[in-house]
Short mmCIF file of C-alpha atoms in Angstrom, two decimals:
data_model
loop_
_atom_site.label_atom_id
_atom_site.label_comp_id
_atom_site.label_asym_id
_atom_site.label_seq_id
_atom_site.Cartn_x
_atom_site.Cartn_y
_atom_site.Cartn_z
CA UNK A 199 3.09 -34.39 -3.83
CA UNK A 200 1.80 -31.63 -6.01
CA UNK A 201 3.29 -31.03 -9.42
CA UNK A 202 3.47 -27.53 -10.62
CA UNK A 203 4.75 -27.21 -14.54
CA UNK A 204 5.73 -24.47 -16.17
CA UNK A 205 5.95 -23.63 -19.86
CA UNK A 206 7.80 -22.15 -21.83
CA UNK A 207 11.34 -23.05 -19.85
CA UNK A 208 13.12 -20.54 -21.40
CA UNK A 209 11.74 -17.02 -23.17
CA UNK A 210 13.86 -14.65 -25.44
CA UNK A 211 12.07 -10.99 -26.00
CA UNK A 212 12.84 -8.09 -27.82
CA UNK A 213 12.34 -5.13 -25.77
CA UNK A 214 8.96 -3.50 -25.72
CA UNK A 215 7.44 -7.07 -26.92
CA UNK A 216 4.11 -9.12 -24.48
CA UNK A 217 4.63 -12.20 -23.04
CA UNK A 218 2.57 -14.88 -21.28
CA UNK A 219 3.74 -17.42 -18.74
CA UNK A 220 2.04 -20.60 -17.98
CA UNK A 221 1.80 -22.40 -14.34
CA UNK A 222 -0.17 -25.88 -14.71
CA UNK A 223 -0.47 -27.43 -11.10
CA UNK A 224 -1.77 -31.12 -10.60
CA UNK A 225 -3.96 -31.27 -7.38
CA UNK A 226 -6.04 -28.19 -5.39
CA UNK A 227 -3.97 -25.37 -4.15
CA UNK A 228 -4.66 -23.07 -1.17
CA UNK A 229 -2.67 -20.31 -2.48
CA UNK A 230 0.06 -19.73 -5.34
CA UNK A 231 2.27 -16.90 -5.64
CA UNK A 232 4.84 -15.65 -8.49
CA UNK A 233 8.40 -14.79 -8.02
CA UNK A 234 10.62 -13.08 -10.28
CA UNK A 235 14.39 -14.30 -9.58
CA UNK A 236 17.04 -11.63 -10.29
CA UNK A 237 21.06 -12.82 -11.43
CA UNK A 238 21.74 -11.85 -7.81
CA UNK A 239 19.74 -14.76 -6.57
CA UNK A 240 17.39 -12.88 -5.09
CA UNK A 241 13.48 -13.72 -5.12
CA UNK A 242 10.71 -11.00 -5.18
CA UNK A 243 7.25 -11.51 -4.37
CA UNK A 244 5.61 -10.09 -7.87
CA UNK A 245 1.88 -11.60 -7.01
CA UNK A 246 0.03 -13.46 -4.31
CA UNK A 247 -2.95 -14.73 -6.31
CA UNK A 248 -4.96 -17.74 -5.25
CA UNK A 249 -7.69 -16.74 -7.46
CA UNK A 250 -8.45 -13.49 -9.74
CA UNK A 251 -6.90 -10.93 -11.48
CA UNK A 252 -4.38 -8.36 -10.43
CA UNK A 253 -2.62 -6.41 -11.96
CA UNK A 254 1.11 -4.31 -10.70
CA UNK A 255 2.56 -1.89 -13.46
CA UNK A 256 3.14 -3.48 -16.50
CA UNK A 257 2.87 -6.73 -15.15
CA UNK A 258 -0.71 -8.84 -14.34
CA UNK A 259 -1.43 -12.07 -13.27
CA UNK A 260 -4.90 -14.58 -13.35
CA UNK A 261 -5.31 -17.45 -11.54
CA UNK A 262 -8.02 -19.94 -12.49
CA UNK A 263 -8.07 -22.19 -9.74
CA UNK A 264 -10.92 -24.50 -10.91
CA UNK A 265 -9.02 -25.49 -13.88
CA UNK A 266 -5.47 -25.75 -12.38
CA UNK A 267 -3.49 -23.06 -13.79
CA UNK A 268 -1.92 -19.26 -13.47
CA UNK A 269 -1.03 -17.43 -16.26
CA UNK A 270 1.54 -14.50 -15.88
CA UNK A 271 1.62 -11.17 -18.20
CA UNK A 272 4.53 -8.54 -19.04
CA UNK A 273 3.70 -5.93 -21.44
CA UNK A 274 6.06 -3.65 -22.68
CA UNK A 275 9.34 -5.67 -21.07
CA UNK A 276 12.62 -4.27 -20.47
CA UNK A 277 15.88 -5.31 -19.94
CA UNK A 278 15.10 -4.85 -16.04
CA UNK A 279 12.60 -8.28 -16.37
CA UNK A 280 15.31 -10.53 -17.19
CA UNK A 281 15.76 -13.55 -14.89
CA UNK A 282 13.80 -16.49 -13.60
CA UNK A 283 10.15 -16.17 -13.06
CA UNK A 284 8.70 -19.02 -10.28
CA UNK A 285 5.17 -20.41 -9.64
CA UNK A 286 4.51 -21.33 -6.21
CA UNK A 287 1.55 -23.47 -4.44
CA UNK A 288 0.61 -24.57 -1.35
CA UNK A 289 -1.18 -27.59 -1.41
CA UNK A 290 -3.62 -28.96 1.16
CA UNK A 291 -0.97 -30.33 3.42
CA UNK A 292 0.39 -26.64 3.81
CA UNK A 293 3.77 -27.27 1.96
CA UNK A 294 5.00 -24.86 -0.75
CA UNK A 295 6.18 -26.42 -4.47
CA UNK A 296 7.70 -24.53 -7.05
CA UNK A 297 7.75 -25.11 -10.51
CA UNK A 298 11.08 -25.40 -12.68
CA UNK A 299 10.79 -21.25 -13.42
CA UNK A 300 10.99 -19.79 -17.36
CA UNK A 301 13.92 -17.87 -17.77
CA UNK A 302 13.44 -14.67 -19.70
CA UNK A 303 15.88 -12.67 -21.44
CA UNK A 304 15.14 -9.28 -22.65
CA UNK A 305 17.59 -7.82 -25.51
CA UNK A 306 17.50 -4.12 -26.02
CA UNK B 910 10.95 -1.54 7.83
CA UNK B 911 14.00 -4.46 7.45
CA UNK B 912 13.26 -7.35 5.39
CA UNK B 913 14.45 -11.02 5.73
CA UNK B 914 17.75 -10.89 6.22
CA UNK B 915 20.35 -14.09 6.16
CA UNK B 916 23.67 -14.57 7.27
CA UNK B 917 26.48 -15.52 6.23
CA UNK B 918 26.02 -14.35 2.51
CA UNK B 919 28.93 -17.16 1.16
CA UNK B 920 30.26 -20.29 3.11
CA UNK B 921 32.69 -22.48 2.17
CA UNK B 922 32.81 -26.11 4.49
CA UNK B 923 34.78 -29.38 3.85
CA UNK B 924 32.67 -32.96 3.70
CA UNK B 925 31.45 -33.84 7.09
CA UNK B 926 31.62 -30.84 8.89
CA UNK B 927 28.59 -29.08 10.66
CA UNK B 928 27.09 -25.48 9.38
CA UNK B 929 24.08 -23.37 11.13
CA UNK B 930 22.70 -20.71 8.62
CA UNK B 931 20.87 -18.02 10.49
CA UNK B 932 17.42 -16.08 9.63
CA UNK B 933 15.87 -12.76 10.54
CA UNK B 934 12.55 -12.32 9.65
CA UNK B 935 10.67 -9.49 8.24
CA UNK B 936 9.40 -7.38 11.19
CA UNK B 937 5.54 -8.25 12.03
CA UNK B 938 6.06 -11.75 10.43
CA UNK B 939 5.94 -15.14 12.60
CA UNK B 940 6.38 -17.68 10.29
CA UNK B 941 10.09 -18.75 8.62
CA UNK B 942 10.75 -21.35 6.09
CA UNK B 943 14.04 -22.68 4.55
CA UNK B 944 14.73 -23.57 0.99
CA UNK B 945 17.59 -25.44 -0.71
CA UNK B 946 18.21 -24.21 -4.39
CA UNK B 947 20.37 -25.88 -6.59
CA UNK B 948 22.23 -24.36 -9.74
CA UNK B 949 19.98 -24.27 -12.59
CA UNK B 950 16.64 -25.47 -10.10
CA UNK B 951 13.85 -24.09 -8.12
CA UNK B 952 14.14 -23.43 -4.68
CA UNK B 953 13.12 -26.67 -2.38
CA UNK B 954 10.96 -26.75 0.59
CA UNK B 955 13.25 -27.94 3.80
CA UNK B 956 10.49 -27.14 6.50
CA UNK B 957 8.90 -24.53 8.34
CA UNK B 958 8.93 -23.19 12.16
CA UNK B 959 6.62 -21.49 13.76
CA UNK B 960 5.87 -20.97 17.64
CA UNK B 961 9.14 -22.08 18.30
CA UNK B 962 7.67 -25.74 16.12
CA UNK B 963 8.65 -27.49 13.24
CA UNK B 964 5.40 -27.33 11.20
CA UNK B 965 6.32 -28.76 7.78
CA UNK B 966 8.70 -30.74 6.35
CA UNK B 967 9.66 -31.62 3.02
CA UNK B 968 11.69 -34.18 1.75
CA UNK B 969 15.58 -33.55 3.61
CA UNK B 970 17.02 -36.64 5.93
CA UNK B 971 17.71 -36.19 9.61
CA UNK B 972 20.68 -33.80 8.83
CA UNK B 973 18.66 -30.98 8.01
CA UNK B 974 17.56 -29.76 11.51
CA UNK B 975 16.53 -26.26 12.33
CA UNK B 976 15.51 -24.06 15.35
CA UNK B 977 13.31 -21.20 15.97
CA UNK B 978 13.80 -18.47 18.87
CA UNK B 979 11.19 -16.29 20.40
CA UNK B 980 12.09 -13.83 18.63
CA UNK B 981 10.79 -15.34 15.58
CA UNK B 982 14.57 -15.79 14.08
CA UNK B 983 15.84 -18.88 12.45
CA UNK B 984 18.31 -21.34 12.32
CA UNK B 985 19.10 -24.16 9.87
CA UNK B 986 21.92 -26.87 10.85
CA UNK B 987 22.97 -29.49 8.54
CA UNK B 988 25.33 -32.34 9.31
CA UNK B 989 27.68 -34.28 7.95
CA UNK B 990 28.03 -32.23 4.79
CA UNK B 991 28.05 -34.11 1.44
CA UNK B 992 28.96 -32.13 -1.93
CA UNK B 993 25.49 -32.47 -2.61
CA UNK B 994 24.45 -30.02 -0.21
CA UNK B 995 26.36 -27.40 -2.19
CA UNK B 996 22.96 -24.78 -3.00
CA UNK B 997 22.08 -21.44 -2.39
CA UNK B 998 19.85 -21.88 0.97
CA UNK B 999 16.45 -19.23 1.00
CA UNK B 1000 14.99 -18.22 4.42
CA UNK B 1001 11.48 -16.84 3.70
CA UNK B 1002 9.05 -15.38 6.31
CA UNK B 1003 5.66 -14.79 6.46
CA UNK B 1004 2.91 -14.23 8.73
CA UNK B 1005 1.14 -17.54 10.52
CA UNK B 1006 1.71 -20.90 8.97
CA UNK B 1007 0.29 -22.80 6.70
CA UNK B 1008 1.40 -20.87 3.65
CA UNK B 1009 -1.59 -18.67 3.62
CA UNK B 1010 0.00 -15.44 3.30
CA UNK B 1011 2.69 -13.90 0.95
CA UNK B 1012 5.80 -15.21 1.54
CA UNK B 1013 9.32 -12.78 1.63
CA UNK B 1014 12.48 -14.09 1.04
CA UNK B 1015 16.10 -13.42 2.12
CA UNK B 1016 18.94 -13.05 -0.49
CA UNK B 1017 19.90 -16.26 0.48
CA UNK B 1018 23.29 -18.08 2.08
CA UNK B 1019 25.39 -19.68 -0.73
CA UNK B 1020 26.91 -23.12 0.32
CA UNK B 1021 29.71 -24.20 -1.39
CA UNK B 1022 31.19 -28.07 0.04
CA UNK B 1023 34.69 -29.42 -1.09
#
């Protein structure tokens, strides 16, 4: 199946600092789609971006599907973005892979 | 508008029993998925249902057996509980198969075995 990687695993900010996360998948994707995971458990749809830009408050995401990756951006973080960010694909058999996640930690 | 909504929120079950988790899926949307997530892990594809079909399936044995209504709500059955099975379990909805369209997710069922 697919592989989906994603770097760094874990991510400590100050708050107000940028960060980038990394999703590397391994084969052709129909679509992918990031998640931000909240200490509740609960998963929110933050971007569903098979190719492109877009961009949702302080947060933006590119996917360049040609070369196998997704990169996600938070500007200006806050203690609110702390939790477990997710890459998803779905491949060409329709089934959806997630990565490991990078768990960020904001400290005020 | 409701969103994906799962019940029960906790279960606790004993080694071998039998448990049904139940999905209700965002209104407009067709399509529901399940997910196993494990402490510490991503969530896990299980399968996917839609018209009333299994559609998908990832890589569960024969225990993991689920049900769709036409209603468009869900069920997911395991049997013969290990403590293995112990995860929090994500319905997610979305509209038509084949993972084409944003997918919503439920705040989960967490699935504790002894």
């Amino acid at each position: 199946g697919i592989q989906v990687e994603q770097s760094p695993p874990d991510l400590i900010l100050q708050e107000g600092a940028n960060s980038t996360l990394r999703c590397n998948f391994s084969d052709s994707v129909n679509n992918l789609q990031w998640f931000h995971q909240n200490p509740w458990g609960q998963l929110i749809n933050l971007f569903y971006i098979p190719s492109g830009t877009k961009q949702n408050g302080r947060l933006s995401a590119t996917t360049v599907a040609t070369e196998r990756y997704s990169l996600l951006y938070i500007s200006s973080s806050q203690t609110t973005d702390s939790g477990v960010y997710f890459c998803a694909v779905v491949s060409n058999d329709y089934k959806l892979s997630f990565g490991a996640g990078t768990t960020v930690t904001v400290r005020a | 508008d409701a969103g994906v909504t799962q019940s029960p929120t906790h279960l606790i079950k004993t080694r071998g029993q039998q448990v049904t988790l139940r999905c209700s899926p965002k209104s407009g949307h067709d399509t529901v998925s399940w997910y196993q997530q494990a402490l510490g892990q991503g969530p896990q594809f299980i399968f996917q249902y839609y018209e009333e079909e299994e559609r998908q399936r990832g890589n569960f044995p024969d225990r993991f057996s689920g049900h769709q209504f036409p209603n468009y709500s869900s069920e997911l059955n395991v049997n013969a509980l290990l403590l293995g099975d112990s995860a929090l379990y994500l319905c997610a909805s979305s509209f038509r198969t084949g993972g084409l369209s944003p997918l919503h997710f439920g705040n989960g069922t967490r699935l504790t075995v002894t």
